[in-house]
Amino acid sequence: MKLWGGRFQKETDDLVNELNASIGFDQRLYKEDITGSLAHAAMLADCGIISQEDAAAIAEGLRGILADVEAGTVAFTADQEDIHMNIETLLTARIGDAGKRLHTARSRNDQVALDFRMYVREQIPVITEQLLALESVLCKRAKEYQTAVMPGYTHLQRAQPISFAQHLMAYAGMFARDVTRLEDCAARLNECPLGSGALAGTTYPIDRWATAAALGFDRPVSNSLDGVSDRDYALELMSALSILMMHLSRFSEEIILWCSWEFKFIELDDAYATGSSIMPQKKNPDVAELVRGKTGRVYGDLMSLLTVMKGLPLAYNKDMQEDKEPVFDAVDTVEMCLPVFTAMLDTMTVRTDNMRSAAGRGFINATDCADYLTKKGMPFRDAYTVTGNLVAACTAQGRTLEELTLPEFQEVSPLFEADVYEAIRLENCMALRASYGGPAVSETSRQIADAEAFVKAHTKS
Ligand code: ARG
């Protein structure tokens, strides 16, 4: 018998039950559901809407159900549609009439809005902690490679010298923003929808501030229609997770490139790579490729809920039951990817020798050569042209700027002197880029210290 069976004369069609039921996935919300019901029952009793005895029986019954669900001895049924009705039905079976009083002044619409909001709120610290662990590993690895020169790229063409530390710390900046985006989401979502009722509040003298406080919310949602129909918090979470995955995916792309024989800037630890069933020589960066691939599915999760919501009139519509699976999937995906990715970075071997030799080809000190002339008085635009001509000549002859003789330099400009070789030495080119945010050790040290302070400030002890 359905909890809502009163006005119906026929049993629900089996296929409708199948379509309608959400218990297959929303049973994950059992704890949030019970927590919300405990707060609701206590408030009902405190406001004189049900008796204290009934509230005590409800609390005891709910705690028993919680223990049994966690022990795995409760079988939920699709006939009871969702987690909310399954638990209420179980409760009434166990404690009788008091169980039937629990749903006074409440609807499944505010109940599910509450449960789902609490679920999202609980996941944010979990993901934040994983991000901070990644941040710490980036700092640790960056400290090892502050003087390791590598080519920095634009258009995937070698551009200017940077250090591997600086490259890593660029990602640290992205993941720090991901942390603050999640914090923003957590701050905004912390309003309690419970007490919105089906949509229009209730005639009972409930105390929404009491349930909000009991459940750790800053305040009740101000408008009951908004309370039951808002899913912004889920969309904000998935937006933040999509951006986070985009960062992981860009990083993955670089890991994949760096593992190739064409680059060989890094070697992955055997525990974080996979082999081929036919090619004995292969060591594949599957972790990075899967993270890159799973990024698409998190975007898809976001798009699917955005699309569900876009045409919905106020207030609750059953379409909104489609909110949970994408959020669960996005959260599960991120929570699976982050720790593996972090461990992969922590254990990879960095081939600074290959980075250095790649940096030696590709004229990444050409800007420094032009800057040398500029500092000796030539206008930058002219220095740029002179250096461009030198690069063209070297390219034709298969030589580097460092390999030019002083007379060859002086042929194009008398401003060149013997100190040009120091000025275009890659280690110097990198070390002299000490502008705020640059790759000089003084600056990467500051970036690492800032990131470490960020981790400390955002770690919940
Ligand atoms: N299972 C529903 C959901 O997940 C719960 C709310 C149902 N409300 C309703 N009026 N049918 O959205």
CSV table of C-alpha atoms and ligand atoms in Angstrom, one decimal:
chain,number,residue,atom,x,y,z
A,1,MET,CA,0.0,0.0,0.0
A,2,LYS,CA,1.3,3.4,-1.0
A,3,LEU,CA,1.6,6.1,1.6
A,4,TRP,CA,-0.3,8.3,-0.8
A,5,GLY,CA,-2.8,5.4,-1.7
A,6,GLY,CA,-5.9,7.1,-0.1
A,7,ARG,CA,-7.4,8.7,-3.2
A,8,PHE,CA,-6.5,5.9,-5.6
A,9,GLN,CA,-8.7,2.9,-6.5
A,10,LYS,CA,-6.2,0.9,-8.5
A,11,GLU,CA,-2.7,-0.4,-7.9
A,12,THR,CA,0.1,1.5,-9.7
A,13,ASP,CA,1.2,-0.2,-12.9
A,14,ASP,CA,4.4,-2.1,-12.6
A,15,LEU,CA,6.1,-0.1,-15.3
A,16,VAL,CA,5.1,3.1,-13.6
A,17,ASN,CA,6.5,1.9,-10.4
A,18,GLU,CA,9.8,1.2,-12.2
A,19,LEU,CA,9.9,4.6,-13.8
A,20,ASN,CA,8.8,6.4,-10.7
A,21,ALA,CA,11.0,4.8,-8.1
A,22,SER,CA,14.2,6.5,-7.1
A,23,ILE,CA,15.1,4.2,-4.2
A,24,GLY,CA,17.7,2.5,-6.4
A,25,PHE,CA,19.9,5.6,-6.1
A,26,ASP,CA,18.4,7.9,-3.4
A,27,GLN,CA,19.0,5.2,-0.7
A,28,ARG,CA,22.4,6.9,-0.4
A,29,LEU,CA,20.5,9.7,1.4
A,30,TYR,CA,19.3,7.5,4.3
A,31,LYS,CA,21.4,9.2,6.9
A,32,GLU,CA,20.5,12.7,5.8
A,33,ASP,CA,16.9,11.6,5.7
A,34,ILE,CA,17.0,10.3,9.3
A,35,THR,CA,18.9,13.3,10.6
A,36,GLY,CA,16.4,15.6,9.1
A,37,SER,CA,13.5,13.6,10.5
A,38,LEU,CA,15.0,13.6,14.0
A,39,ALA,CA,15.3,17.4,13.9
A,40,HIS,CA,11.8,17.8,12.5
A,41,ALA,CA,10.2,15.5,15.1
A,42,ALA,CA,12.0,17.3,18.0
A,43,MET,CA,10.8,20.6,16.7
A,44,LEU,CA,7.2,19.4,16.3
A,45,ALA,CA,7.2,18.3,20.0
A,46,ASP,CA,8.9,21.5,21.2
A,47,CYS,CA,6.2,23.5,19.3
A,48,GLY,CA,3.5,21.4,20.9
A,49,ILE,CA,2.4,19.9,17.5
A,50,ILE,CA,3.0,16.3,18.6
A,51,SER,CA,3.6,15.0,22.1
A,52,GLN,CA,7.1,14.6,23.6
A,53,GLU,CA,6.3,10.8,24.0
A,54,ASP,CA,5.6,10.5,20.3
A,55,ALA,CA,8.8,12.4,19.5
A,56,ALA,CA,10.8,10.1,21.8
A,57,ALA,CA,9.3,7.0,20.1
A,58,ILE,CA,10.0,8.5,16.7
A,59,ALA,CA,13.6,9.3,17.6
A,60,GLU,CA,14.2,5.8,19.0
A,61,GLY,CA,12.6,4.2,16.0
A,62,LEU,CA,14.7,6.2,13.6
A,63,ARG,CA,17.9,5.5,15.4
A,64,GLY,CA,17.0,1.8,15.2
A,65,ILE,CA,16.4,2.0,11.5
A,66,LEU,CA,19.7,3.9,11.0
A,67,ALA,CA,21.6,1.2,12.9
A,68,ASP,CA,19.9,-1.6,10.8
A,69,VAL,CA,20.5,0.2,7.5
A,70,GLU,CA,24.2,0.5,8.4
A,71,ALA,CA,24.2,-3.2,9.5
A,72,GLY,CA,22.8,-4.0,6.1
A,73,THR,CA,19.7,-5.7,7.5
A,74,VAL,CA,17.1,-3.4,5.9
A,75,ALA,CA,15.6,-4.2,2.5
A,76,PHE,CA,14.3,-1.1,0.7
A,77,THR,CA,11.5,-1.6,-1.8
A,78,ALA,CA,10.7,0.1,-5.1
A,79,ASP,CA,7.0,-0.1,-4.1
A,80,GLN,CA,7.8,2.5,-1.5
A,81,GLU,CA,9.3,4.6,-4.3
A,82,ASP,CA,12.0,6.6,-2.5
A,83,ILE,CA,14.1,6.7,0.6
A,84,HIS,CA,11.7,9.1,2.3
A,85,MET,CA,8.7,6.8,2.1
A,86,ASN,CA,10.7,3.6,2.7
A,87,ILE,CA,12.0,5.0,6.0
A,88,GLU,CA,8.6,6.4,7.0
A,89,THR,CA,6.9,3.1,6.3
A,90,LEU,CA,9.5,1.1,8.2
A,91,LEU,CA,9.1,3.5,11.1
A,92,THR,CA,5.4,3.1,11.3
A,93,ALA,CA,5.7,-0.7,11.0
A,94,ARG,CA,8.1,-0.6,14.0
A,95,ILE,CA,6.5,2.0,16.3
A,96,GLY,CA,2.8,2.3,15.2
A,97,ASP,CA,0.8,5.5,15.3
A,98,ALA,CA,3.7,7.8,16.5
A,99,GLY,CA,5.4,7.0,13.1
A,100,LYS,CA,2.3,8.3,11.3
A,101,ARG,CA,2.7,11.6,13.0
A,102,LEU,CA,6.2,12.3,11.8
A,103,HIS,CA,5.1,13.7,8.4
A,104,THR,CA,2.9,16.4,10.1
A,105,ALA,CA,3.8,19.8,8.7
A,106,ARG,CA,6.2,18.4,6.2
A,107,SER,CA,6.2,17.2,2.5
A,108,ARG,CA,8.6,15.0,0.6
A,109,ASN,CA,9.4,18.1,-1.4
A,110,ASP,CA,11.0,20.0,1.5
A,111,GLN,CA,12.4,16.6,2.8
A,112,VAL,CA,14.2,15.8,-0.4
A,113,ALA,CA,15.4,19.4,-0.8
A,114,LEU,CA,16.9,19.1,2.8
A,115,ASP,CA,18.5,15.7,2.3
A,116,PHE,CA,20.1,16.6,-0.9
A,117,ARG,CA,21.4,19.9,0.3
A,118,MET,CA,22.9,18.2,3.3
A,119,TYR,CA,24.5,15.6,1.0
A,120,VAL,CA,26.1,18.3,-1.1
A,121,ARG,CA,27.3,20.1,2.0
A,122,GLU,CA,29.0,17.0,3.4
A,123,GLN,CA,30.9,16.3,0.2
A,124,ILE,CA,32.5,19.7,0.0
A,125,PRO,CA,35.0,19.1,2.9
A,126,VAL,CA,35.8,15.6,1.5
A,127,ILE,CA,36.8,17.1,-1.9
A,128,THR,CA,38.5,20.1,-0.3
A,129,GLU,CA,40.7,17.8,1.7
A,130,GLN,CA,41.6,15.9,-1.4
A,131,LEU,CA,42.5,19.1,-3.2
A,132,LEU,CA,44.6,20.3,-0.3
A,133,ALA,CA,46.5,17.0,-0.4
A,134,LEU,CA,47.2,17.5,-4.1
A,135,GLU,CA,48.3,21.1,-3.3
A,136,SER,CA,50.7,19.8,-0.7
A,137,VAL,CA,52.2,17.3,-3.1
A,138,LEU,CA,52.6,20.0,-5.7
A,139,CYS,CA,54.5,22.2,-3.2
A,140,LYS,CA,56.7,19.2,-2.2
A,141,ARG,CA,57.6,18.3,-5.8
A,142,ALA,CA,58.1,22.0,-6.8
A,143,LYS,CA,60.6,22.4,-4.0
A,144,GLU,CA,62.7,19.7,-5.6
A,145,TYR,CA,62.8,21.4,-9.0
A,146,GLN,CA,63.2,25.1,-8.5
A,147,THR,CA,66.4,25.2,-10.5
A,148,ALA,CA,65.4,22.6,-13.1
A,149,VAL,CA,65.2,24.5,-16.4
A,150,MET,CA,62.5,23.4,-18.8
A,151,PRO,CA,61.1,25.1,-21.9
A,152,GLY,CA,57.9,27.0,-21.3
A,153,TYR,CA,55.5,26.7,-24.2
A,154,THR,CA,53.0,28.8,-26.1
A,155,HIS,CA,51.1,27.2,-29.0
A,156,LEU,CA,53.0,24.0,-27.8
A,157,GLN,CA,56.1,25.7,-29.3
A,158,ARG,CA,59.1,26.2,-27.1
A,159,ALA,CA,58.9,29.8,-25.9
A,160,GLN,CA,60.9,30.9,-22.9
A,161,PRO,CA,62.8,29.2,-20.1
A,162,ILE,CA,60.9,28.4,-16.9
A,163,SER,CA,61.5,25.9,-14.1
A,164,PHE,CA,59.6,22.7,-13.5
A,165,ALA,CA,58.7,24.1,-10.1
A,166,GLN,CA,57.0,27.1,-11.7
A,167,HIS,CA,55.1,24.9,-14.1
A,168,LEU,CA,53.8,22.8,-11.1
A,169,MET,CA,52.9,25.9,-9.1
A,170,ALA,CA,50.8,27.2,-11.9
A,171,TYR,CA,48.5,24.2,-11.2
A,172,ALA,CA,48.7,24.8,-7.5
A,173,GLY,CA,47.1,28.2,-8.2
A,174,MET,CA,44.2,26.6,-10.1
A,175,PHE,CA,43.5,24.0,-7.4
A,176,ALA,CA,43.6,26.7,-4.8
A,177,ARG,CA,40.9,28.5,-6.7
A,178,ASP,CA,38.9,25.3,-6.8
A,179,VAL,CA,39.1,25.1,-3.0
A,180,THR,CA,37.7,28.6,-2.7
A,181,ARG,CA,35.0,28.0,-5.3
A,182,LEU,CA,33.8,25.0,-3.2
A,183,GLU,CA,33.9,27.2,-0.1
A,184,ASP,CA,31.8,29.8,-1.8
A,185,CYS,CA,29.3,27.1,-2.8
A,186,ALA,CA,29.2,25.8,0.8
A,187,ALA,CA,28.6,29.3,2.2
A,188,ARG,CA,25.7,30.0,-0.2
A,189,LEU,CA,24.0,26.7,0.2
A,190,ASN,CA,23.8,26.8,4.0
A,191,GLU,CA,20.1,27.7,4.3
A,192,CYS,CA,17.6,25.2,5.4
A,193,PRO,CA,14.6,24.3,3.1
A,194,LEU,CA,12.8,22.2,5.8
A,195,GLY,CA,9.5,23.7,6.7
A,196,SER,CA,8.8,24.9,3.2
A,197,GLY,CA,6.2,22.1,3.1
A,198,ALA,CA,5.0,21.0,-0.3
A,199,LEU,CA,5.5,24.6,-1.5
A,200,ALA,CA,3.4,27.0,0.5
A,201,GLY,CA,4.7,26.5,4.1
A,202,THR,CA,2.2,25.2,6.7
A,203,THR,CA,-0.6,26.3,9.0
A,204,TYR,CA,1.1,24.6,12.0
A,205,PRO,CA,3.1,26.8,14.3
A,206,ILE,CA,6.5,25.3,13.3
A,207,ASP,CA,9.8,26.8,14.2
A,208,ARG,CA,12.0,26.8,11.0
A,209,TRP,CA,14.8,28.6,12.8
A,210,ALA,CA,15.0,25.7,15.3
A,211,THR,CA,15.3,23.0,12.7
A,212,ALA,CA,17.7,25.1,10.7
A,213,ALA,CA,19.9,25.6,13.8
A,214,ALA,CA,19.6,21.9,14.8
A,215,LEU,CA,20.8,20.9,11.4
A,216,GLY,CA,23.7,23.3,11.3
A,217,PHE,CA,22.3,25.8,8.8
A,218,ASP,CA,22.8,29.5,9.1
A,219,ARG,CA,19.1,30.3,8.6
A,220,PRO,CA,15.9,28.9,6.9
A,221,VAL,CA,15.4,29.5,3.2
A,222,SER,CA,13.4,32.7,3.1
A,223,ASN,CA,10.7,31.7,0.6
A,224,SER,CA,9.0,28.3,0.7
A,225,LEU,CA,8.6,28.0,-3.1
A,226,ASP,CA,12.3,28.7,-3.5
A,227,GLY,CA,13.0,26.3,-0.7
A,228,VAL,CA,11.5,23.3,-2.5
A,229,SER,CA,12.4,24.2,-6.1
A,230,ASP,CA,16.0,25.5,-5.8
A,231,ARG,CA,18.8,23.2,-7.0
A,232,ASP,CA,21.4,25.9,-7.5
A,233,TYR,CA,23.6,24.3,-4.8
A,234,ALA,CA,23.8,21.1,-6.9
A,235,LEU,CA,24.5,23.1,-10.0
A,236,GLU,CA,27.2,25.2,-8.3
A,237,LEU,CA,28.8,22.1,-6.9
A,238,MET,CA,28.9,20.5,-10.4
A,239,SER,CA,30.1,23.8,-11.9
A,240,ALA,CA,33.0,23.9,-9.5
A,241,LEU,CA,33.7,20.2,-10.1
A,242,SER,CA,33.6,20.7,-13.9
A,243,ILE,CA,36.2,23.5,-13.6
A,244,LEU,CA,38.3,21.3,-11.2
A,245,MET,CA,38.1,18.4,-13.7
A,246,MET,CA,39.1,20.8,-16.5
A,247,HIS,CA,42.3,21.7,-14.5
A,248,LEU,CA,43.0,18.0,-13.9
A,249,SER,CA,42.4,17.3,-17.5
A,250,ARG,CA,44.8,19.9,-18.7
A,251,PHE,CA,47.4,18.6,-16.3
A,252,SER,CA,46.7,15.0,-17.5
A,253,GLU,CA,47.2,16.1,-21.1
A,254,GLU,CA,50.7,17.4,-20.1
A,255,ILE,CA,51.5,14.3,-18.2
A,256,ILE,CA,50.6,12.2,-21.2
A,257,LEU,CA,52.8,14.4,-23.5
A,258,TRP,CA,55.7,14.4,-21.0
A,259,CYS,CA,55.6,10.6,-20.8
A,260,SER,CA,56.0,10.2,-24.5
A,261,TRP,CA,59.4,9.4,-26.1
A,262,GLU,CA,59.1,12.7,-27.9
A,263,PHE,CA,59.3,14.6,-24.5
A,264,LYS,CA,60.4,12.1,-21.9
A,265,PHE,CA,60.3,14.8,-19.2
A,266,ILE,CA,58.9,12.3,-16.7
A,267,GLU,CA,58.5,8.6,-16.0
A,268,LEU,CA,55.5,7.4,-14.1
A,269,ASP,CA,55.9,4.9,-11.3
A,270,ASP,CA,55.0,1.4,-12.3
A,271,ALA,CA,52.1,1.4,-9.8
A,272,TYR,CA,50.5,4.3,-11.7
A,273,ALA,CA,51.0,3.1,-15.2
A,274,THR,CA,49.7,0.2,-17.3
A,275,GLY,CA,50.9,-2.1,-20.0
A,276,SER,CA,49.7,-3.3,-23.4
A,277,SER,CA,48.4,-6.8,-24.0
A,278,ILE,CA,50.3,-7.1,-27.3
A,279,MET,CA,53.2,-4.6,-27.2
A,280,PRO,CA,55.7,-5.7,-24.6
A,281,GLN,CA,57.5,-2.4,-24.5
A,282,LYS,CA,54.5,-0.2,-23.6
A,283,LYS,CA,54.0,1.7,-20.4
A,284,ASN,CA,50.9,3.8,-20.8
A,285,PRO,CA,49.7,6.8,-18.8
A,286,ASP,CA,46.1,5.3,-18.3
A,287,VAL,CA,45.5,7.2,-15.1
A,288,ALA,CA,46.0,10.6,-16.8
A,289,GLU,CA,44.0,9.5,-19.8
A,290,LEU,CA,41.1,8.3,-17.7
A,291,VAL,CA,41.1,11.5,-15.7
A,292,ARG,CA,41.1,13.4,-19.0
A,293,GLY,CA,38.3,11.2,-20.3
A,294,LYS,CA,36.2,11.4,-17.1
A,295,THR,CA,36.2,15.2,-17.3
A,296,GLY,CA,33.7,14.8,-20.1
A,297,ARG,CA,31.3,12.9,-17.9
A,298,VAL,CA,31.4,15.5,-15.2
A,299,TYR,CA,30.6,18.2,-17.7
A,300,GLY,CA,27.8,15.9,-18.9
A,301,ASP,CA,26.5,15.6,-15.3
A,302,LEU,CA,26.4,19.4,-15.1
A,303,MET,CA,24.7,19.8,-18.4
A,304,SER,CA,22.1,17.2,-17.6
A,305,LEU,CA,20.9,18.9,-14.5
A,306,LEU,CA,21.0,22.4,-16.1
A,307,THR,CA,18.8,20.9,-18.9
A,308,VAL,CA,16.4,19.3,-16.4
A,309,MET,CA,16.0,22.6,-14.6
A,310,LYS,CA,15.7,25.0,-17.5
A,311,GLY,CA,12.0,24.8,-18.3
A,312,LEU,CA,10.6,23.9,-14.9
A,313,PRO,CA,7.8,26.1,-13.5
A,314,LEU,CA,7.6,26.6,-9.8
A,315,ALA,CA,7.6,24.8,-7.5
A,316,TYR,CA,8.4,21.1,-7.3
A,317,ASN,CA,8.2,18.9,-10.4
A,318,LYS,CA,9.0,15.3,-10.6
A,319,ASP,CA,11.6,16.0,-13.2
A,320,MET,CA,13.7,17.2,-10.2
A,321,GLN,CA,14.1,13.6,-9.1
A,322,GLU,CA,16.6,13.5,-12.0
A,323,ASP,CA,18.9,15.8,-9.9
A,324,LYS,CA,20.6,13.1,-7.9
A,325,GLU,CA,22.3,10.7,-10.2
A,326,PRO,CA,24.4,13.3,-12.0
A,327,VAL,CA,25.5,14.8,-8.7
A,328,PHE,CA,26.4,11.4,-7.3
A,329,ASP,CA,28.3,10.6,-10.4
A,330,ALA,CA,30.2,13.9,-10.5
A,331,VAL,CA,31.1,13.6,-6.8
A,332,ASP,CA,32.1,9.9,-7.1
A,333,THR,CA,34.2,10.7,-10.2
A,334,VAL,CA,36.1,13.6,-8.6
A,335,GLU,CA,36.6,11.7,-5.4
A,336,MET,CA,38.0,8.8,-7.3
A,337,CYS,CA,40.3,10.8,-9.6
A,338,LEU,CA,41.8,13.3,-7.1
A,339,PRO,CA,43.7,10.8,-4.8
A,340,VAL,CA,45.0,8.7,-7.7
A,341,PHE,CA,46.2,11.7,-9.6
A,342,THR,CA,47.9,13.1,-6.5
A,343,ALA,CA,49.7,9.8,-5.8
A,344,MET,CA,50.8,9.6,-9.5
A,345,LEU,CA,52.4,13.0,-9.2
A,346,ASP,CA,54.0,12.2,-5.9
A,347,THR,CA,55.7,9.1,-7.3
A,348,MET,CA,56.7,10.2,-10.8
A,349,THR,CA,60.4,10.4,-11.7
A,350,VAL,CA,61.3,13.8,-13.3
A,351,ARG,CA,63.9,13.7,-16.1
A,352,THR,CA,65.5,17.1,-15.6
A,353,ASP,CA,68.3,16.1,-18.1
A,354,ASN,CA,65.7,15.8,-20.9
A,355,MET,CA,64.0,19.0,-19.9
A,356,ARG,CA,67.3,20.8,-20.0
A,357,SER,CA,68.2,19.5,-23.4
A,358,ALA,CA,64.8,20.3,-24.8
A,359,ALA,CA,65.3,23.8,-23.4
A,360,GLY,CA,68.6,24.0,-25.3
A,361,ARG,CA,66.9,23.7,-28.7
A,362,GLY,CA,64.2,26.1,-29.9
A,363,PHE,CA,65.8,29.5,-29.3
A,364,ILE,CA,63.9,30.0,-26.0
A,365,ASN,CA,66.6,32.6,-25.1
A,366,ALA,CA,65.8,34.7,-28.2
A,367,THR,CA,63.8,37.2,-26.0
A,368,ASP,CA,66.8,37.5,-23.7
A,369,CYS,CA,69.1,38.1,-26.6
A,370,ALA,CA,66.8,41.0,-27.8
A,371,ASP,CA,66.6,42.2,-24.2
A,372,TYR,CA,70.4,42.3,-24.0
A,373,LEU,CA,70.6,44.6,-27.0
A,374,THR,CA,67.7,46.7,-25.6
A,375,LYS,CA,69.5,47.1,-22.3
A,376,LYS,CA,72.6,48.3,-24.2
A,377,GLY,CA,70.5,51.1,-25.8
A,378,MET,CA,68.9,49.6,-28.9
A,379,PRO,CA,65.1,50.2,-29.1
A,380,PHE,CA,63.3,46.9,-28.4
A,381,ARG,CA,61.6,46.6,-31.7
A,382,ASP,CA,65.0,46.9,-33.5
A,383,ALA,CA,66.6,44.5,-31.1
A,384,TYR,CA,63.7,42.1,-31.9
A,385,THR,CA,64.4,42.3,-35.7
A,386,VAL,CA,68.2,41.8,-35.2
A,387,THR,CA,67.6,38.8,-33.1
A,388,GLY,CA,65.0,37.4,-35.5
A,389,ASN,CA,67.6,37.6,-38.3
A,390,LEU,CA,70.1,35.8,-36.1
A,391,VAL,CA,67.6,33.0,-35.3
A,392,ALA,CA,66.8,32.7,-39.0
A,393,ALA,CA,70.5,32.3,-39.9
A,394,CYS,CA,71.1,29.8,-37.1
A,395,THR,CA,68.0,27.8,-38.1
A,396,ALA,CA,69.4,27.6,-41.7
A,397,GLN,CA,72.7,26.3,-40.4
A,398,GLY,CA,71.3,24.0,-37.7
A,399,ARG,CA,73.1,26.0,-34.9
A,400,THR,CA,72.0,27.7,-31.7
A,401,LEU,CA,72.5,31.3,-30.6
A,402,GLU,CA,75.1,30.1,-28.0
A,403,GLU,CA,77.1,28.6,-30.8
A,404,LEU,CA,77.6,31.9,-32.7
A,405,THR,CA,81.0,33.4,-32.4
A,406,LEU,CA,81.5,36.9,-31.1
A,407,PRO,CA,82.5,38.3,-34.5
A,408,GLU,CA,79.3,36.7,-35.9
A,409,PHE,CA,77.3,38.5,-33.3
A,410,GLN,CA,79.1,41.8,-33.8
A,411,GLU,CA,78.5,41.6,-37.6
A,412,VAL,CA,74.8,42.2,-36.9
A,413,SER,CA,75.3,44.7,-34.1
A,414,PRO,CA,78.4,46.3,-32.6
A,415,LEU,CA,76.5,46.4,-29.2
A,416,PHE,CA,77.3,42.7,-28.8
A,417,GLU,CA,80.2,42.0,-26.4
A,418,ALA,CA,81.6,39.0,-24.7
A,419,ASP,CA,79.0,39.2,-21.9
A,420,VAL,CA,76.3,38.2,-24.4
A,421,TYR,CA,77.0,34.5,-23.7
A,422,GLU,CA,76.2,34.9,-20.0
A,423,ALA,CA,73.1,36.9,-20.9
A,424,ILE,CA,71.7,34.1,-23.1
A,425,ARG,CA,72.7,31.2,-20.9
A,426,LEU,CA,69.4,29.5,-20.0
A,427,GLU,CA,70.1,29.2,-16.3
A,428,ASN,CA,70.7,33.0,-16.2
A,429,CYS,CA,67.7,33.7,-18.4
A,430,MET,CA,65.5,31.9,-15.9
A,431,ALA,CA,67.2,33.2,-12.8
A,432,LEU,CA,66.8,36.8,-14.0
A,433,ARG,CA,63.1,36.5,-14.5
A,434,ALA,CA,62.5,37.6,-10.9
A,435,SER,CA,59.5,39.7,-11.6
A,436,TYR,CA,56.6,39.0,-9.3
A,437,GLY,CA,55.2,35.6,-10.4
A,438,GLY,CA,58.2,34.7,-12.5
A,439,PRO,CA,60.4,31.5,-12.5
A,440,ALA,CA,63.4,32.8,-10.5
A,441,VAL,CA,64.0,30.8,-7.4
A,442,SER,CA,63.2,33.8,-5.2
A,443,GLU,CA,59.7,33.9,-6.8
A,444,THR,CA,59.0,30.1,-6.9
A,445,SER,CA,60.0,30.0,-3.2
A,446,ARG,CA,57.4,32.7,-2.5
A,447,GLN,CA,54.8,30.9,-4.5
A,448,ILE,CA,55.4,27.7,-2.7
A,449,ALA,CA,55.4,29.4,0.7
A,450,ASP,CA,52.1,31.1,-0.2
A,451,ALA,CA,50.6,27.8,-1.3
A,452,GLU,CA,51.7,26.1,1.9
A,453,ALA,CA,50.1,28.9,3.9
A,454,PHE,CA,46.9,28.5,1.9
A,455,VAL,CA,46.9,24.7,2.7
A,456,LYS,CA,47.4,25.5,6.4
A,457,ALA,CA,44.7,28.2,6.4
A,458,HIS,CA,42.1,25.9,4.7
A,459,THR,CA,42.9,22.7,6.6
A,460,LYS,CA,40.2,21.8,9.2
A,461,SER,CA,42.1,20.4,12.2
B,1,ARG,N1,11.7,11.0,-4.8
B,1,ARG,C1,11.4,12.4,-5.0
B,1,ARG,C2,12.6,13.2,-5.5
B,1,ARG,O1,13.7,12.6,-5.5
B,1,ARG,C3,11.0,13.0,-3.7
B,1,ARG,C4,10.0,14.1,-3.7
B,1,ARG,C5,8.7,13.6,-4.3
B,1,ARG,N2,7.7,14.6,-4.2
B,1,ARG,C6,6.5,14.4,-4.9
B,1,ARG,N3,5.7,15.3,-4.7
B,1,ARG,N4,6.3,13.4,-5.6
B,1,ARG,O2,12.5,14.3,-6.0
